[in-house]
mmCIF file of C-alpha atoms in Angstrom:
data_model
loop_
_atom_site.group_PDB
_atom_site.id
_atom_site.type_symbol
_atom_site.label_atom_id
_atom_site.label_comp_id
_atom_site.label_asym_id
_atom_site.label_seq_id
_atom_site.Cartn_x
_atom_site.Cartn_y
_atom_site.Cartn_z
ATOM 1 C CA UNK A 1 -10.663 3.069 -16.931
ATOM 2 C CA UNK A 2 -14.227 1.843 -17.971
ATOM 3 C CA UNK A 3 -16.571 2.002 -15.265
ATOM 4 C CA UNK A 4 -14.111 1.790 -12.535
ATOM 5 C CA UNK A 5 -15.248 0.428 -8.970
ATOM 6 C CA UNK A 6 -12.480 1.653 -6.542
ATOM 7 C CA UNK A 7 -12.006 0.354 -3.092
ATOM 8 C CA UNK A 8 -9.940 2.934 -0.760
ATOM 9 C CA UNK A 9 -8.005 0.268 1.543
ATOM 10 C CA UNK A 10 -6.647 1.438 5.036
ATOM 11 C CA UNK A 11 -4.484 -0.730 6.722
ATOM 12 C CA UNK A 12 -4.135 0.397 10.126
ATOM 13 C CA UNK A 13 -2.187 -0.542 13.354
ATOM 14 C CA UNK A 14 -2.052 1.432 16.083
ATOM 15 C CA UNK A 15 -3.117 4.777 14.267
ATOM 16 C CA UNK A 16 -5.366 6.285 17.185
ATOM 17 C CA UNK A 17 -3.517 9.758 16.503
ATOM 18 C CA UNK A 18 -3.735 9.721 12.976
ATOM 19 C CA UNK A 19 -6.772 7.732 11.660
ATOM 20 C CA UNK A 20 -8.986 10.709 11.491
ATOM 21 C CA UNK A 21 -6.653 12.875 10.229
ATOM 22 C CA UNK A 22 -6.335 10.546 7.115
ATOM 23 C CA UNK A 23 -10.101 10.428 7.138
ATOM 24 C CA UNK A 24 -10.659 14.120 6.753
ATOM 25 C CA UNK A 25 -7.959 14.290 3.988
ATOM 26 C CA UNK A 26 -10.050 12.480 1.855
ATOM 27 C CA UNK A 27 -11.734 15.215 0.236
ATOM 28 C CA UNK A 28 -15.201 15.198 -1.397
ATOM 29 C CA UNK A 29 -13.908 14.710 -5.283
ATOM 30 C CA UNK A 30 -12.144 11.439 -3.750
ATOM 31 C CA UNK A 31 -15.015 10.485 -1.727
ATOM 32 C CA UNK A 32 -17.074 10.627 -5.038
ATOM 33 C CA UNK A 33 -15.217 8.805 -7.095
ATOM 34 C CA UNK A 34 -14.636 5.587 -5.220
ATOM 35 C CA UNK A 35 -17.319 2.974 -4.065
ATOM 36 C CA UNK A 36 -15.923 2.013 -0.666
ATOM 37 C CA UNK A 37 -13.654 3.339 1.929
ATOM 38 C CA UNK A 38 -12.360 0.468 4.179
ATOM 39 C CA UNK A 39 -10.169 0.867 7.525
ATOM 40 C CA UNK A 40 -8.665 -2.614 7.777
ATOM 41 C CA UNK A 41 -7.430 -2.516 11.584
ATOM 42 C CA UNK A 42 -4.935 -5.214 12.188
ATOM 43 C CA UNK A 43 -5.494 -5.869 15.833
ATOM 44 C CA UNK A 44 -4.366 -2.289 17.361
ATOM 45 C CA UNK A 45 -3.907 -2.598 20.872
ATOM 46 C CA UNK A 46 -5.132 1.051 20.980
ATOM 47 C CA UNK A 47 -8.315 2.915 20.244
ATOM 48 C CA UNK A 48 -7.506 3.057 16.211
ATOM 49 C CA UNK A 49 -10.882 0.958 16.046
ATOM 50 C CA UNK A 50 -12.841 3.278 18.673
ATOM 51 C CA UNK A 51 -11.599 6.301 16.775
ATOM 52 C CA UNK A 52 -12.559 5.004 13.294
ATOM 53 C CA UNK A 53 -16.181 4.066 14.698
ATOM 54 C CA UNK A 54 -16.702 7.669 15.987
ATOM 55 C CA UNK A 55 -15.642 9.204 12.942
ATOM 56 C CA UNK A 56 -18.086 6.795 10.816
ATOM 57 C CA UNK A 57 -20.746 8.020 13.170
ATOM 58 C CA UNK A 58 -19.830 11.611 12.366
ATOM 59 C CA UNK A 59 -21.590 10.544 8.541
ATOM 60 C CA UNK A 60 -19.213 12.794 7.003
ATOM 61 C CA UNK A 61 -18.259 9.957 4.580
ATOM 62 C CA UNK A 62 -21.626 8.599 4.554
ATOM 63 C CA UNK A 63 -22.347 5.047 4.001
ATOM 64 C CA UNK A 64 -18.971 4.295 1.771
ATOM 65 C CA UNK A 65 -16.893 4.131 4.993
ATOM 66 C CA UNK A 66 -16.555 1.038 6.751
ATOM 67 C CA UNK A 67 -14.349 -0.523 9.621
ATOM 68 C CA UNK A 68 -13.078 -3.865 9.466
ATOM 69 C CA UNK A 69 -10.787 -5.746 11.843
ATOM 70 C CA UNK A 70 -8.519 -8.600 10.793
ATOM 71 C CA UNK A 71 -9.146 -12.102 12.668
ATOM 72 C CA UNK A 72 -5.574 -12.623 13.272
ATOM 73 C CA UNK A 73 -2.416 -9.947 13.360
ATOM 74 C CA UNK A 74 -1.454 -10.592 9.595
ATOM 75 C CA UNK A 75 1.244 -7.375 9.510
ATOM 76 C CA UNK A 76 1.182 -4.870 6.715
ATOM 77 C CA UNK A 77 1.495 -7.657 3.713
ATOM 78 C CA UNK A 78 -1.274 -9.967 5.354
ATOM 79 C CA UNK A 79 -3.417 -6.657 5.425
ATOM 80 C CA UNK A 80 -2.680 -5.987 1.887
ATOM 81 C CA UNK A 81 -3.800 -9.230 0.742
ATOM 82 C CA UNK A 82 -7.002 -9.347 2.896
ATOM 83 C CA UNK A 83 -7.994 -5.630 0.756
ATOM 84 C CA UNK A 84 -7.041 -7.532 -2.733
ATOM 85 C CA UNK A 85 -8.988 -10.343 -1.947
ATOM 86 C CA UNK A 86 -11.814 -8.489 -0.888
ATOM 87 C CA UNK A 87 -11.557 -6.305 -4.153
ATOM 88 C CA UNK A 88 -11.466 -9.465 -6.261
ATOM 89 C CA UNK A 89 -14.465 -11.194 -4.397
ATOM 90 C CA UNK A 90 -16.646 -7.906 -4.442
ATOM 91 C CA UNK A 91 -15.806 -7.014 -8.002
ATOM 92 C CA UNK A 92 -13.649 -3.867 -7.512
ATOM 93 C CA UNK A 93 -11.496 -2.740 -10.391
ATOM 94 C CA UNK A 94 -9.033 -0.901 -8.370
ATOM 95 C CA UNK A 95 -7.758 -1.064 -4.620
ATOM 96 C CA UNK A 96 -6.040 2.493 -3.579
ATOM 97 C CA UNK A 97 -3.926 1.571 -0.914
ATOM 98 C CA UNK A 98 -3.460 4.989 1.673
ATOM 99 C CA UNK A 99 -1.635 3.562 4.857
ATOM 100 C CA UNK A 100 -3.501 4.756 8.125
ATOM 101 C CA UNK A 101 -0.817 6.666 10.048
ATOM 102 C CA UNK A 102 -1.030 9.736 7.757
ATOM 103 C CA UNK A 103 2.611 9.843 6.116
ATOM 104 C CA UNK A 104 0.959 10.265 2.525
ATOM 105 C CA UNK A 105 -1.569 12.689 2.191
ATOM 106 C CA UNK A 106 -5.231 11.325 1.295
ATOM 107 C CA UNK A 107 -6.278 13.715 -1.447
ATOM 108 C CA UNK A 108 -3.394 12.903 -3.367
ATOM 109 C CA UNK A 109 -5.008 9.591 -4.320
ATOM 110 C CA UNK A 110 -7.006 11.945 -6.699
ATOM 111 C CA UNK A 111 -3.526 12.207 -8.577
ATOM 112 C CA UNK A 112 -3.176 8.390 -9.043
ATOM 113 C CA UNK A 113 -6.629 8.041 -10.380
ATOM 114 C CA UNK A 114 -6.365 10.809 -12.656
ATOM 115 C CA UNK A 115 -3.404 9.000 -14.374
ATOM 116 C CA UNK A 116 -5.077 5.930 -14.496
ATOM 117 C CA UNK A 117 -7.849 7.679 -16.223
ATOM 118 C CA UNK A 118 -5.734 9.629 -18.628
ATOM 119 C CA UNK A 119 -3.268 6.218 -19.560
ATOM 120 C CA UNK A 120 -5.285 3.411 -20.298
ATOM 121 C CA UNK A 121 -2.219 1.075 -20.646
ATOM 122 C CA UNK A 122 -0.991 1.854 -17.041
ATOM 123 C CA UNK A 123 -3.735 1.200 -14.791
ATOM 124 C CA UNK A 124 -1.260 0.241 -11.802
ATOM 125 C CA UNK A 125 0.205 4.026 -10.498
ATOM 126 C CA UNK A 126 2.506 3.691 -7.523
ATOM 127 C CA UNK A 127 3.709 6.681 -5.379
ATOM 128 C CA UNK A 128 7.184 7.418 -5.206
ATOM 129 C CA UNK A 129 8.780 9.491 -2.405
ATOM 130 C CA UNK A 130 11.706 10.079 -4.240
ATOM 131 C CA UNK A 131 11.061 11.178 -7.697
ATOM 132 C CA UNK A 132 11.806 14.869 -9.044
ATOM 133 C CA UNK A 133 8.529 16.578 -7.721
ATOM 134 C CA UNK A 134 8.366 14.500 -4.637
ATOM 135 C CA UNK A 135 7.935 16.548 -1.171
ATOM 136 C CA UNK A 136 9.535 15.312 1.942
ATOM 137 C CA UNK A 137 8.705 16.770 5.276
ATOM 138 C CA UNK A 138 10.636 15.401 8.393
ATOM 139 C CA UNK A 139 12.222 12.503 6.662
ATOM 140 C CA UNK A 140 15.467 11.120 8.262
ATOM 141 C CA UNK A 141 18.345 11.661 5.711
ATOM 142 C CA UNK A 142 19.711 8.358 6.310
ATOM 143 C CA UNK A 143 16.302 6.573 5.271
ATOM 144 C CA UNK A 144 16.492 8.701 2.343
ATOM 145 C CA UNK A 145 20.041 7.797 1.046
ATOM 146 C CA UNK A 146 19.178 3.701 2.138
ATOM 147 C CA UNK A 147 15.804 3.754 0.005
ATOM 148 C CA UNK A 148 17.917 5.651 -3.005
ATOM 149 C CA UNK A 149 20.528 3.006 -2.755
ATOM 150 C CA UNK A 150 17.744 0.257 -2.804
ATOM 151 C CA UNK A 151 16.153 1.845 -5.693
ATOM 152 C CA UNK A 152 19.400 1.935 -7.675
ATOM 153 C CA UNK A 153 19.988 -1.566 -7.082
ATOM 154 C CA UNK A 154 16.832 -2.707 -7.991
ATOM 155 C CA UNK A 155 16.755 -0.577 -11.220
ATOM 156 C CA UNK A 156 19.841 -2.148 -12.221
ATOM 157 C CA UNK A 157 18.688 -5.568 -11.712
ATOM 158 C CA UNK A 158 15.819 -5.709 -12.937
ATOM 159 C CA UNK A 159 16.280 -3.686 -16.080
ATOM 160 C CA UNK A 160 13.213 -1.131 -15.053
ATOM 161 C CA UNK A 161 13.346 1.965 -13.104
ATOM 162 C CA UNK A 162 12.371 1.519 -9.656
ATOM 163 C CA UNK A 163 11.552 5.010 -7.819
ATOM 164 C CA UNK A 164 9.900 3.394 -5.018
ATOM 165 C CA UNK A 165 9.902 0.030 -3.386
ATOM 166 C CA UNK A 166 6.673 0.728 -1.604
ATOM 167 C CA UNK A 167 5.004 3.929 -0.579
ATOM 168 C CA UNK A 168 2.007 4.060 1.657
ATOM 169 C CA UNK A 169 0.123 5.397 -1.468
ATOM 170 C CA UNK A 170 -0.569 3.217 -4.499
ATOM 171 C CA UNK A 171 -3.247 2.312 -7.047
ATOM 172 C CA UNK A 172 -3.594 -1.206 -8.100
ATOM 173 C CA UNK A 173 -5.813 -2.343 -11.290
ATOM 174 C CA UNK A 174 -6.878 -6.001 -9.990
ATOM 175 C CA UNK A 175 -6.363 -6.778 -13.413
ATOM 176 C CA UNK A 176 -2.607 -6.650 -12.827
ATOM 177 C CA UNK A 177 -2.781 -8.669 -9.955
ATOM 178 C CA UNK A 178 -2.375 -12.426 -9.393
ATOM 179 C CA UNK A 179 -3.344 -14.090 -6.043
ATOM 180 C CA UNK A 180 -1.316 -17.260 -7.218
ATOM 181 C CA UNK A 181 1.438 -15.234 -6.238
ATOM 182 C CA UNK A 182 0.674 -12.658 -3.885
ATOM 183 C CA UNK A 183 -0.960 -14.757 -1.344
ATOM 184 C CA UNK A 184 2.719 -16.488 -1.147
ATOM 185 C CA UNK A 185 4.622 -13.323 -0.210
ATOM 186 C CA UNK A 186 5.895 -12.195 2.997
ATOM 187 C CA UNK A 187 3.164 -10.795 5.535
ATOM 188 C CA UNK A 188 5.499 -8.403 6.901
ATOM 189 C CA UNK A 189 6.810 -4.757 5.841
ATOM 190 C CA UNK A 190 8.687 -6.177 2.814
ATOM 191 C CA UNK A 191 5.497 -7.743 0.981
ATOM 192 C CA UNK A 192 5.533 -4.551 -1.012
ATOM 193 C CA UNK A 193 9.168 -5.778 -2.267
ATOM 194 C CA UNK A 194 8.404 -8.984 -3.540
ATOM 195 C CA UNK A 195 4.990 -7.669 -5.044
ATOM 196 C CA UNK A 196 7.062 -4.896 -7.228
ATOM 197 C CA UNK A 197 9.266 -7.768 -8.468
ATOM 198 C CA UNK A 198 6.240 -9.395 -8.949
ATOM 199 C CA UNK A 199 4.615 -6.935 -11.462
ATOM 200 C CA UNK A 200 8.103 -6.658 -13.095
ATOM 201 C CA UNK A 201 8.384 -10.127 -13.777
ATOM 202 C CA UNK A 202 4.672 -10.481 -15.163
ATOM 203 C CA UNK A 203 5.584 -7.457 -17.415
ATOM 204 C CA UNK A 204 3.137 -5.062 -15.930
ATOM 205 C CA UNK A 205 3.119 -1.632 -17.394
ATOM 206 C CA UNK A 206 3.047 0.318 -14.410
ATOM 207 C CA UNK A 207 3.813 4.057 -13.545
ATOM 208 C CA UNK A 208 5.442 6.219 -10.753
ATOM 209 C CA UNK A 209 4.116 9.493 -9.295
ATOM 210 C CA UNK A 210 5.777 11.775 -6.976
ATOM 211 C CA UNK A 211 3.910 11.843 -3.913
ATOM 212 C CA UNK A 212 4.446 13.949 -0.286
ATOM 213 C CA UNK A 213 5.482 12.164 2.395
ATOM 214 C CA UNK A 214 5.715 13.521 6.022
ATOM 215 C CA UNK A 215 7.348 12.010 8.985
ATOM 216 C CA UNK A 216 5.566 13.726 12.289
ATOM 217 C CA UNK A 217 3.867 11.586 15.074
ATOM 218 C CA UNK A 218 4.133 8.273 13.160
ATOM 219 C CA UNK A 219 5.239 5.417 15.264
ATOM 220 C CA UNK A 220 7.479 3.177 12.794
ATOM 221 C CA UNK A 221 7.287 -0.649 12.911
ATOM 222 C CA UNK A 222 10.457 -1.018 10.871
ATOM 223 C CA UNK A 223 14.139 -1.806 11.886
ATOM 224 C CA UNK A 224 16.055 -0.234 8.931
ATOM 225 C CA UNK A 225 18.737 -2.216 8.839
ATOM 226 C CA UNK A 226 16.416 -5.281 8.525
ATOM 227 C CA UNK A 227 14.382 -3.997 5.900
ATOM 228 C CA UNK A 228 17.381 -3.235 3.726
ATOM 229 C CA UNK A 229 18.978 -6.484 4.244
ATOM 230 C CA UNK A 230 15.531 -8.100 3.683
ATOM 231 C CA UNK A 231 15.239 -6.276 0.540
ATOM 232 C CA UNK A 232 18.599 -7.080 -1.135
ATOM 233 C CA UNK A 233 18.293 -10.744 -0.338
ATOM 234 C CA UNK A 234 14.665 -10.657 -1.898
ATOM 235 C CA UNK A 235 16.553 -8.856 -5.031
ATOM 236 C CA UNK A 236 19.067 -11.545 -5.556
ATOM 237 C CA UNK A 237 16.541 -14.664 -5.232
ATOM 238 C CA UNK A 238 14.370 -13.135 -7.477
ATOM 239 C CA UNK A 239 17.187 -12.628 -10.144
ATOM 240 C CA UNK A 240 18.094 -16.466 -9.624
ATOM 241 C CA UNK A 241 14.486 -17.370 -10.065
ATOM 242 C CA UNK A 242 13.544 -18.275 -6.385
ATOM 243 C CA UNK A 243 9.981 -17.504 -5.586
ATOM 244 C CA UNK A 244 8.517 -17.015 -2.037
ATOM 245 C CA UNK A 245 6.358 -20.122 -1.250
ATOM 246 C CA UNK A 246 4.093 -19.671 2.142
ATOM 247 C CA UNK A 247 1.587 -21.683 0.651
ATOM 248 C CA UNK A 248 -1.467 -19.547 1.967
ATOM 249 C CA UNK A 249 -4.878 -19.663 0.635
ATOM 250 C CA UNK A 250 -7.509 -17.171 0.808
ATOM 251 C CA UNK A 251 -8.865 -18.855 4.076
ATOM 252 C CA UNK A 252 -5.701 -17.519 5.925
ATOM 253 C CA UNK A 253 -6.602 -14.091 5.460
ATOM 254 C CA UNK A 254 -9.941 -12.875 6.705
ATOM 255 C CA UNK A 255 -11.680 -9.793 8.013
ATOM 256 C CA UNK A 256 -14.728 -9.010 10.098
ATOM 257 C CA UNK A 257 -16.415 -5.770 10.082
ATOM 258 C CA UNK A 258 -16.608 -4.005 13.075
ATOM 259 C CA UNK A 259 -20.569 -2.443 13.669
#
């Protein structure tokens, strides 16, 4: 990582009970090595934004902490696009995605950055909830089993070991991203499935690291069976060369800073 400029992007929706915990867990080491910490709220109906602004006023993370809100509801995938576009337009080299519901441990972002620093050929580092060394706390066994089945299916079809299809802690190198593809991916929760398949197709040399994952007071927006089915559909379509075509542009994903 030569002169890295890292954006921590925190997608948030209905995260009022958790957002301050997410920020509390950004330790001094992580805060010092990143250039900006951006909470990107997706039109939460609760007081997520107010909680974030209160935290900003405390001054703990200094001038690096910013609070943004999407112009429209873009869902989780669309908020990823907002983060990637912001990073590209402002010259960031990496985006550390950290979900705002505090399922991942914020300070474990250091592990992903450390790995990238020590492996110049692997600058995109994905957190895995299901690798040897991963720690799951309060995670339902049915979801564990379903995820492991999907990981196996993806590994077999892609000929690439897939240890997680999309956790809430990932480091993406902007050199590995291609907006000609990711802008057309689904805006919903399945965005990560398509993004992973795109990385495989373009032969990006990414890595997985085991992470901690917690289920406590988070509110899930997922419908497990629908997500499982969509993941398999995406995989089959990818195998037969069918790609997403939403025909979206940068103008479709806008956010404004909340002051």
